[in-house]
Coordinates of C-alpha atoms in Angstrom, one line a residue:
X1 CA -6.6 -2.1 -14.4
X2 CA -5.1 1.5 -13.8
X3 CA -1.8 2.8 -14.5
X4 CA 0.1 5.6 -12.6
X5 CA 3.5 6.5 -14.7
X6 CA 4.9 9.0 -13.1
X7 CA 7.7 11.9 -14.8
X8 CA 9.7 14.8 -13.2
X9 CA 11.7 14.3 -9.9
X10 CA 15.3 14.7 -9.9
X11 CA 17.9 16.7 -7.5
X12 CA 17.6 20.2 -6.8
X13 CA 19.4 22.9 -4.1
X14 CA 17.6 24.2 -1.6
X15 CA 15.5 26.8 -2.7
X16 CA 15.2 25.4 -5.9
X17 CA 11.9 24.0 -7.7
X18 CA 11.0 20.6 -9.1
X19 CA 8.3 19.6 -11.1
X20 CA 6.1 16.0 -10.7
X21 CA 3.6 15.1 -13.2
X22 CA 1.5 12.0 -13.3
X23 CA -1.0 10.4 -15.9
X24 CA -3.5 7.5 -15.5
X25 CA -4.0 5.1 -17.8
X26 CA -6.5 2.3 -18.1
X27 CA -10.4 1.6 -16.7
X28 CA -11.4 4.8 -15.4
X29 CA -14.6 6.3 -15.1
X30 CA -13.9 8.5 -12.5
X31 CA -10.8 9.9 -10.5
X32 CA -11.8 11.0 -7.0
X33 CA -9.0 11.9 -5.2
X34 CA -5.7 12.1 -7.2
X35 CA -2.0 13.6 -5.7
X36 CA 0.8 12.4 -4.0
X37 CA 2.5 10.7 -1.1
X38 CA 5.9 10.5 -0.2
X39 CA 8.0 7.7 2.0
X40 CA 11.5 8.6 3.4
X41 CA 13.6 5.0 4.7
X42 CA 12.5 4.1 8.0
X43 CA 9.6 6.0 8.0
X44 CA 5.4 5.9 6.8
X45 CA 4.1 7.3 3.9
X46 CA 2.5 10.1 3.9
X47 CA 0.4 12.1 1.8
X48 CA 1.8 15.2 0.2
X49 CA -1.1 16.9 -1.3
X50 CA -4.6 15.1 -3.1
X51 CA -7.2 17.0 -5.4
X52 CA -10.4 15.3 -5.1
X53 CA -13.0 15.4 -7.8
X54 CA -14.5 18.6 -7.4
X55 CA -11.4 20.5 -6.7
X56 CA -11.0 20.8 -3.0
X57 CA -7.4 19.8 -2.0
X58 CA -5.9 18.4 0.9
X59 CA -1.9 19.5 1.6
X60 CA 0.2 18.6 4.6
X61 CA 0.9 21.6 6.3
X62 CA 4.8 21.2 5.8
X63 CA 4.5 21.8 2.1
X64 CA 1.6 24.9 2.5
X65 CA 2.7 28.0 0.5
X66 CA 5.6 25.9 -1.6
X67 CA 4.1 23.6 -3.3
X68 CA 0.8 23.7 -5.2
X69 CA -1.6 20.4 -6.8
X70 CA -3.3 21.2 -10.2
X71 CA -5.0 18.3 -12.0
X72 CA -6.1 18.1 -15.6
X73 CA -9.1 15.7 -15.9
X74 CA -9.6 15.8 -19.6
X75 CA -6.1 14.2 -19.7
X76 CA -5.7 12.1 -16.1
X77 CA -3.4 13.8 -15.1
X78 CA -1.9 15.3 -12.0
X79 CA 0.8 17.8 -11.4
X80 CA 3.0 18.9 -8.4
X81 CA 5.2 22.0 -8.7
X82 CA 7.3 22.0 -5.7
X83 CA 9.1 25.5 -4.9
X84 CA 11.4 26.4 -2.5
X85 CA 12.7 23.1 -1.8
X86 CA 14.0 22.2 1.6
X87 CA 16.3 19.2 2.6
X88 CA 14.0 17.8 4.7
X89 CA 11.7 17.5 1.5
X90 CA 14.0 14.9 0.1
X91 CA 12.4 11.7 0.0
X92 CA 10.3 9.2 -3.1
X93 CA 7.0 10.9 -4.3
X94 CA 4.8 8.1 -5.0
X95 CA 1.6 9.2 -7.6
X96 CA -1.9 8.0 -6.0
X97 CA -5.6 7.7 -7.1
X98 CA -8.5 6.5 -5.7
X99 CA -10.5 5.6 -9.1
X100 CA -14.5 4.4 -9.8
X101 CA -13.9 1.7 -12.8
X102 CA -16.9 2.2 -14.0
X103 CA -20.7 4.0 -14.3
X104 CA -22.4 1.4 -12.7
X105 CA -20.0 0.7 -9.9
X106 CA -19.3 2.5 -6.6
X107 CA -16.5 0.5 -5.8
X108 CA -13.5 2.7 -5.6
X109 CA -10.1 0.9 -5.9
X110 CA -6.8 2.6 -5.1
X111 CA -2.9 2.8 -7.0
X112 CA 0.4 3.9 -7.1
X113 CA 2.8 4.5 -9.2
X114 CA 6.1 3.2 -8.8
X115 CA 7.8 6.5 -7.0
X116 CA 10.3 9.1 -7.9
X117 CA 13.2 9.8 -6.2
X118 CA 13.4 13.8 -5.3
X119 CA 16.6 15.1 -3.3
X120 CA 17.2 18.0 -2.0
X121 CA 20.8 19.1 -1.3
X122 CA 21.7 21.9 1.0

């Protein structure tokens, strides 16, 4: 089993910055694509911005230039500096990893964390 706690989050004015960190915990061999979605009410998830294993990141292209995905692998963790907030940005950052459990295995198995609420006032 695998653990996502996430930390940071908060409020912040537009044009602000806000700062989401999250560590896994647990069976893990390997972390292969590690980052964040976020859900607003009434609407799908979506994913904010991933690293993947060998460094390569994917980032929606509303969030390109503001915020930036840096992960630690010695520690499992993964980090999301958000800058120049915008309203619209509001909405609960969930932490996700697709994780390998173990050497042998090429089973991949996914988590979440259980969300952070970030709100952006204007």
């Amino acid at each position: 089993q695998v653990q996502l706690v996430e930390s940071g989050g908060g409020s912040a004015q537009a044009g602000g910055s806000l700062r989401l960190s999250c560590v896994a915990s647990g069976t893990i061999f390997s972390i292969n694509r590690f980052g964040w979605y976020r859900q607003v009410p009434g609407k799908q998830r979506e994913l904010v911005a991933a690293v993947h294993s060998g460094g390569s990141t994917d980032v929606v292209g509303s969030v390109k230039g503001r915020f930036t995905i840096s992960r630690d692998n010695a520690k499992n963790t993964v980090n999301l500096q958000m800058n120049s907030l915008k309203p619209e940005d509001t909405a609960v950052y969930y932490c996700w990893a697709i994780v390998t459990v173990r050497r042998d295995a090429t089973t991949e198995f996914q988590y979440w964390g259980q969300g952070t609420q970030v709100t952006v006032s204007s």
